[in-house]
Amino acid sequence: MLITINALMPILSLIALGTFLKRTNFFDPHLWPALEKLSYYVLTPILLVYVLSSKSLDQMPWKEIALAVDIPILLAAFVFWLSRYLGPNISAERFTSLFQGGVRFNTFVGLAVAQELYGPQGLIIGALGAGFMIVLINLLCVTTFSISLNRGTNIFKTVMSQIIQNPLIIGCVIGLLLNFSGLNIPTALSKTLEVIGRASLPVALMTVGAALQFKTLYKNKGSSFFVGIIQFLFKPVSTAACCYFFGLNGITAATLILFLSTPTAPSSYILSRQLGGDHEMMATIITQQTLFAFLSLPVTIWLLQHFIPQ
């Protein structure tokens, strides 16, 4: 339990600090969107470039990692679409928010927890897994919006635009290309990337806390409960089963399960607003899941420590 507390306390403290600073108006309110943009478009991509370019990937089980994270995502998407037709009637706009709430994951929290628990090895495994998931999730979410809302848009063009312009995917691609090229990155450049990358997770976690909207906390409890079951139970268990089936164990399996145990991504709100979803419902789900993760992540980590030998 002490290991769990030591790993999660810095993460939860940074989220709480962001919430406190936002609620007390310590900074100009316009600063927070700028920090979100800085973290998402600059700091985190640089962190991914550094991690994926500076560590040896020769022994990485690429295919197994991709399957272990993408199969649970596909299963979760299938459950949501099944519930769309067999469950209670809800609006198309609300369905897109529920879908994002149960399919997306929080990259920042996942990377932070992996780094605190498993160091550089956890960070690189998390970065690889995140890269595989981000591509698939963008494909699923944009397609869901297009079909559900019947916008008549070119789905392929919209999906490719979301993928090509995603800064996290760009960071992963650049890092992998540098790694596979065999080029020796100059020490000065590598150190620069490392220093900038270190700022990524603290800034990102504070913006997660600042984005919480407590006024929506108790809305739509029934729908949120269903989404929470998918997010915090179905996906981690499915990932654990996939890791076992594909022979992944130790830190690799634990890191992937952790990533599939995080709350949904704050960027879900932005996509919901852009594509015409129920963004108020999306804000509710983000807040509920982020707060619930304060309770669920310690339990997940405890289970991993007892049932997955490192």
Coordinates of C-alpha atoms in Angstrom, one line a residue:
M1 CA 0.0 0.0 0.0
L2 CA 2.9 2.3 0.7
I3 CA 4.1 1.9 -2.9
T4 CA 0.7 2.8 -4.1
I5 CA 0.5 5.9 -2.0
N6 CA 4.0 7.0 -3.0
A7 CA 3.1 6.6 -6.7
L8 CA -0.3 8.2 -6.7
M9 CA 0.3 11.1 -4.2
P10 CA 2.3 13.3 -6.6
I11 CA -0.3 12.7 -9.3
L12 CA -3.4 13.4 -7.2
S13 CA -1.7 16.4 -5.6
L14 CA -1.0 18.0 -9.0
I15 CA -4.7 17.4 -10.0
A16 CA -5.9 18.8 -6.7
L17 CA -3.5 21.8 -7.1
G18 CA -4.9 22.6 -10.5
T19 CA -8.4 22.4 -9.1
F20 CA -7.5 24.7 -6.2
L21 CA -5.7 27.3 -8.4
K22 CA -8.7 27.4 -10.8
R23 CA -11.3 27.7 -8.1
T24 CA -9.4 30.5 -6.3
N25 CA -8.8 32.4 -9.5
F26 CA -5.1 32.5 -8.6
F27 CA -4.3 32.8 -12.3
D28 CA -6.2 34.7 -15.0
P29 CA -8.9 32.2 -16.3
H30 CA -7.6 32.6 -19.8
L31 CA -4.3 31.0 -18.7
W32 CA -5.8 27.5 -18.4
P33 CA -6.8 27.0 -22.0
A34 CA -3.3 28.2 -23.0
L35 CA -1.7 25.7 -20.6
E36 CA -3.9 22.9 -22.0
K37 CA -2.8 23.8 -25.5
L38 CA 0.9 24.0 -24.5
S39 CA 0.7 20.6 -22.8
Y40 CA -1.2 18.9 -25.6
Y41 CA 0.5 20.4 -28.6
V42 CA 4.1 20.9 -27.4
L43 CA 5.2 19.4 -24.1
T44 CA 3.6 15.9 -24.2
P45 CA 4.6 15.3 -27.9
I46 CA 8.2 16.3 -27.0
L47 CA 8.1 13.8 -24.1
L48 CA 6.9 11.1 -26.4
V49 CA 9.7 11.9 -28.9
Y50 CA 12.3 11.7 -26.2
V51 CA 11.1 8.5 -24.7
L52 CA 10.6 6.6 -28.0
S53 CA 13.8 7.9 -29.6
S54 CA 16.2 7.3 -26.6
K55 CA 15.3 3.8 -25.5
S56 CA 16.0 0.5 -27.3
L57 CA 12.9 -1.1 -28.8
D58 CA 14.5 -4.2 -30.2
Q59 CA 13.0 -6.6 -27.7
M60 CA 9.5 -4.9 -27.6
P61 CA 6.6 -7.3 -28.4
W62 CA 5.0 -4.8 -30.7
K63 CA 2.2 -6.9 -32.1
E64 CA 1.2 -8.3 -28.7
I65 CA 1.1 -4.8 -27.1
A66 CA -1.0 -3.5 -30.0
L67 CA -3.5 -6.4 -29.7
A68 CA -3.7 -6.3 -25.9
V69 CA -4.8 -2.6 -25.9
D70 CA -6.8 -2.4 -29.1
I71 CA -9.0 -5.5 -28.6
P72 CA -10.5 -4.2 -25.3
I73 CA -11.2 -0.8 -27.1
L74 CA -13.0 -2.6 -29.9
L75 CA -14.9 -4.7 -27.4
A76 CA -16.0 -1.6 -25.5
A77 CA -17.1 0.1 -28.7
F78 CA -19.1 -3.0 -29.7
V79 CA -20.9 -3.0 -26.3
F80 CA -21.8 0.6 -26.7
W81 CA -23.2 0.1 -30.2
L82 CA -25.1 -3.0 -29.0
S83 CA -26.6 -1.0 -26.1
R84 CA -27.5 1.7 -28.6
Y85 CA -29.9 -0.6 -30.4
L86 CA -31.0 -2.9 -27.5
G87 CA -31.0 -0.5 -24.6
P88 CA -33.2 2.5 -23.6
N89 CA -33.8 5.2 -26.3
I90 CA -31.4 8.1 -25.9
S91 CA -30.5 11.0 -28.2
A92 CA -27.7 10.6 -30.7
E93 CA -25.8 13.5 -29.2
R94 CA -25.9 11.9 -25.7
F95 CA -24.8 8.5 -27.2
T96 CA -21.6 10.1 -28.6
S97 CA -20.7 11.4 -25.1
L98 CA -21.4 8.0 -23.5
F99 CA -19.3 6.4 -26.3
Q100 CA -16.3 8.7 -25.7
G101 CA -16.6 8.3 -22.0
G102 CA -16.2 4.5 -22.2
V103 CA -13.7 4.3 -25.1
R104 CA -11.2 7.1 -24.5
F105 CA -8.4 7.1 -21.9
N106 CA -6.4 9.8 -20.2
T107 CA -2.9 9.7 -21.7
F108 CA -1.5 12.1 -19.1
V109 CA -2.7 10.2 -16.1
G110 CA -1.6 6.9 -17.7
L111 CA 1.9 8.1 -18.4
A112 CA 2.3 9.7 -15.0
V113 CA 1.2 6.6 -13.1
A114 CA 3.4 4.3 -15.3
Q115 CA 6.4 6.5 -14.7
E116 CA 5.9 6.8 -11.0
L117 CA 5.4 3.0 -10.6
Y118 CA 7.8 1.5 -13.2
G119 CA 10.2 4.2 -14.2
P120 CA 11.5 4.5 -17.7
Q121 CA 10.4 1.0 -18.7
G122 CA 6.8 1.8 -17.7
L123 CA 7.0 5.1 -19.6
I124 CA 8.1 3.6 -22.9
I125 CA 5.6 0.7 -22.7
G126 CA 2.9 3.2 -21.9
A127 CA 4.0 5.5 -24.8
L128 CA 3.8 2.6 -27.3
G129 CA 0.4 1.4 -26.0
A130 CA -0.9 4.9 -26.1
G131 CA 0.2 5.4 -29.7
F132 CA -1.7 2.2 -30.8
M133 CA -4.8 3.2 -28.9
I134 CA -4.9 6.9 -30.0
V135 CA -5.1 5.9 -33.7
L136 CA -7.9 3.4 -33.2
I137 CA -9.9 5.6 -30.8
N138 CA -9.8 8.6 -33.1
L139 CA -11.1 6.3 -35.9
L140 CA -13.9 4.9 -33.7
C141 CA -15.0 8.2 -32.2
V142 CA -15.1 10.3 -35.4
T143 CA -16.9 7.5 -37.2
T144 CA -19.4 7.3 -34.3
F145 CA -20.1 11.0 -34.5
S146 CA -20.5 10.8 -38.3
I147 CA -22.9 7.9 -38.2
S148 CA -24.9 8.9 -35.1
L149 CA -25.4 12.5 -36.1
N150 CA -25.8 11.8 -39.8
R151 CA -23.8 14.8 -40.8
G152 CA -23.3 13.6 -44.3
T153 CA -19.6 14.3 -44.0
N154 CA -16.8 12.3 -45.6
I155 CA -15.9 9.9 -42.7
F156 CA -12.6 8.8 -44.2
K157 CA -11.4 12.4 -44.7
T158 CA -12.5 13.5 -41.2
V159 CA -10.9 10.5 -39.6
M160 CA -7.6 10.9 -41.4
S161 CA -7.6 14.6 -40.6
Q162 CA -8.0 13.8 -36.9
I163 CA -5.2 11.2 -37.0
I164 CA -2.7 13.2 -39.0
Q165 CA -3.2 16.3 -36.9
N166 CA -3.1 14.6 -33.6
P167 CA 0.0 15.9 -31.8
L168 CA 0.4 12.8 -29.7
I169 CA 0.5 10.6 -32.8
I170 CA 3.0 12.9 -34.4
G171 CA 5.2 12.7 -31.3
C172 CA 5.1 8.9 -31.4
V173 CA 5.9 8.7 -35.1
I174 CA 8.8 11.1 -34.9
G175 CA 10.2 9.3 -31.9
L176 CA 10.0 5.9 -33.6
L177 CA 11.5 7.2 -36.8
L178 CA 14.4 8.6 -34.9
N179 CA 14.8 5.3 -33.1
F180 CA 14.7 3.1 -36.2
S181 CA 16.9 5.4 -38.2
G182 CA 19.9 4.5 -36.1
L183 CA 21.0 8.1 -35.9
N184 CA 22.8 9.2 -32.8
I185 CA 20.9 12.2 -31.4
P186 CA 23.3 14.8 -30.2
T187 CA 23.6 14.8 -26.4
A188 CA 22.6 18.5 -26.2
L189 CA 19.4 17.9 -28.2
S190 CA 18.5 14.8 -26.2
K191 CA 19.0 16.6 -22.9
T192 CA 16.9 19.5 -24.2
L193 CA 14.1 17.1 -25.1
E194 CA 14.3 15.4 -21.7
V195 CA 14.1 18.7 -19.8
I196 CA 11.2 20.0 -21.8
G197 CA 9.5 16.6 -21.5
R198 CA 9.8 16.6 -17.7
A199 CA 7.4 19.6 -17.6
S200 CA 4.8 17.8 -19.6
L201 CA 3.1 15.7 -17.0
P202 CA 3.0 18.2 -14.1
V203 CA 1.4 20.8 -16.4
A204 CA -1.0 18.3 -17.9
L205 CA -2.2 17.0 -14.6
M206 CA -2.8 20.5 -13.2
T207 CA -4.9 21.3 -16.3
V208 CA -6.9 18.0 -15.7
G209 CA -7.7 19.3 -12.2
A210 CA -8.6 22.8 -13.5
A211 CA -11.0 21.3 -16.1
L212 CA -13.2 19.6 -13.5
Q213 CA -16.8 20.9 -13.4
F214 CA -18.3 20.1 -10.0
K215 CA -21.7 21.7 -10.8
T216 CA -22.4 18.8 -13.1
L217 CA -21.2 16.1 -10.8
Y218 CA -24.6 14.6 -9.8
K219 CA -26.2 14.7 -13.2
N220 CA -27.2 11.6 -15.3
K221 CA -26.0 9.1 -12.6
G222 CA -27.7 6.1 -14.3
S223 CA -25.9 6.6 -17.7
S224 CA -22.6 7.5 -16.0
F225 CA -22.8 4.3 -13.9
F226 CA -23.0 2.2 -17.1
V227 CA -20.1 4.1 -18.7
G228 CA -18.1 3.7 -15.5
I229 CA -18.6 -0.1 -15.5
I230 CA -17.1 -0.2 -19.0
Q231 CA -14.3 2.2 -18.3
F232 CA -13.1 0.9 -14.9
L233 CA -14.1 -2.8 -14.9
F234 CA -14.8 -4.2 -18.4
K235 CA -11.7 -2.7 -20.2
P236 CA -9.1 -3.5 -17.5
V237 CA -10.4 -7.1 -17.1
S238 CA -10.4 -7.5 -20.9
T239 CA -6.9 -6.1 -21.1
A240 CA -5.7 -8.5 -18.4
A241 CA -7.2 -11.4 -20.3
C242 CA -5.6 -10.3 -23.6
C243 CA -2.2 -9.9 -21.8
Y244 CA -2.5 -13.5 -20.5
F245 CA -3.6 -14.8 -23.9
F246 CA -0.7 -13.1 -25.8
G247 CA 1.9 -14.0 -23.2
L248 CA 2.5 -10.5 -21.8
N249 CA 3.4 -10.3 -18.1
G250 CA 5.3 -8.3 -15.5
I251 CA 5.7 -4.5 -16.0
T252 CA 4.4 -4.7 -19.6
A253 CA 1.1 -6.3 -18.6
A254 CA 0.7 -4.1 -15.5
T255 CA 1.4 -0.9 -17.5
L256 CA -1.2 -1.7 -20.2
I257 CA -3.8 -2.6 -17.6
L258 CA -3.2 0.7 -15.8
F259 CA -3.7 2.7 -19.0
L260 CA -7.0 1.0 -19.6
S261 CA -8.0 1.8 -16.0
T262 CA -7.7 5.6 -16.3
P263 CA -10.6 8.0 -16.7
T264 CA -11.7 9.3 -20.0
A265 CA -9.7 12.1 -21.7
P266 CA -10.5 15.8 -21.2
S267 CA -10.0 16.2 -24.9
S268 CA -13.4 14.4 -25.3
Y269 CA -15.1 17.6 -24.4
I270 CA -13.4 19.5 -27.2
L271 CA -14.3 16.9 -29.8
S272 CA -17.9 16.9 -28.5
R273 CA -18.2 20.6 -29.0
Q274 CA -16.5 20.5 -32.5
L275 CA -18.6 17.7 -33.9
G276 CA -22.0 18.5 -32.3
G277 CA -22.3 16.1 -29.4
D278 CA -23.7 16.6 -26.0
H279 CA -20.8 18.5 -24.5
E280 CA -22.5 19.1 -21.2
M281 CA -23.0 15.4 -20.7
M282 CA -19.3 14.9 -21.7
A283 CA -18.2 17.4 -19.0
T284 CA -20.2 15.5 -16.4
I285 CA -18.6 12.2 -17.4
I286 CA -15.1 13.6 -17.4
T287 CA -15.6 15.1 -13.9
Q288 CA -17.2 12.0 -12.5
Q289 CA -14.6 9.6 -13.8
T290 CA -11.6 11.7 -12.8
L291 CA -12.9 11.9 -9.2
F292 CA -13.7 8.2 -9.1
A293 CA -10.2 7.4 -10.3
F294 CA -9.0 8.7 -7.0
L295 CA -10.6 5.6 -5.5
S296 CA -10.3 3.1 -8.3
L297 CA -6.6 3.5 -9.3
P298 CA -5.3 2.6 -5.8
V299 CA -7.4 -0.6 -5.9
T300 CA -6.2 -1.4 -9.4
I301 CA -2.5 -0.9 -8.4
W302 CA -3.0 -3.1 -5.3
L303 CA -4.4 -5.9 -7.5
L304 CA -1.6 -5.6 -10.0
Q305 CA 1.0 -5.8 -7.2
H306 CA -0.6 -8.9 -5.8
F307 CA -1.6 -10.8 -9.0
I308 CA 1.0 -9.8 -11.6
P309 CA 4.6 -10.5 -10.5
Q310 CA 7.1 -7.8 -11.6

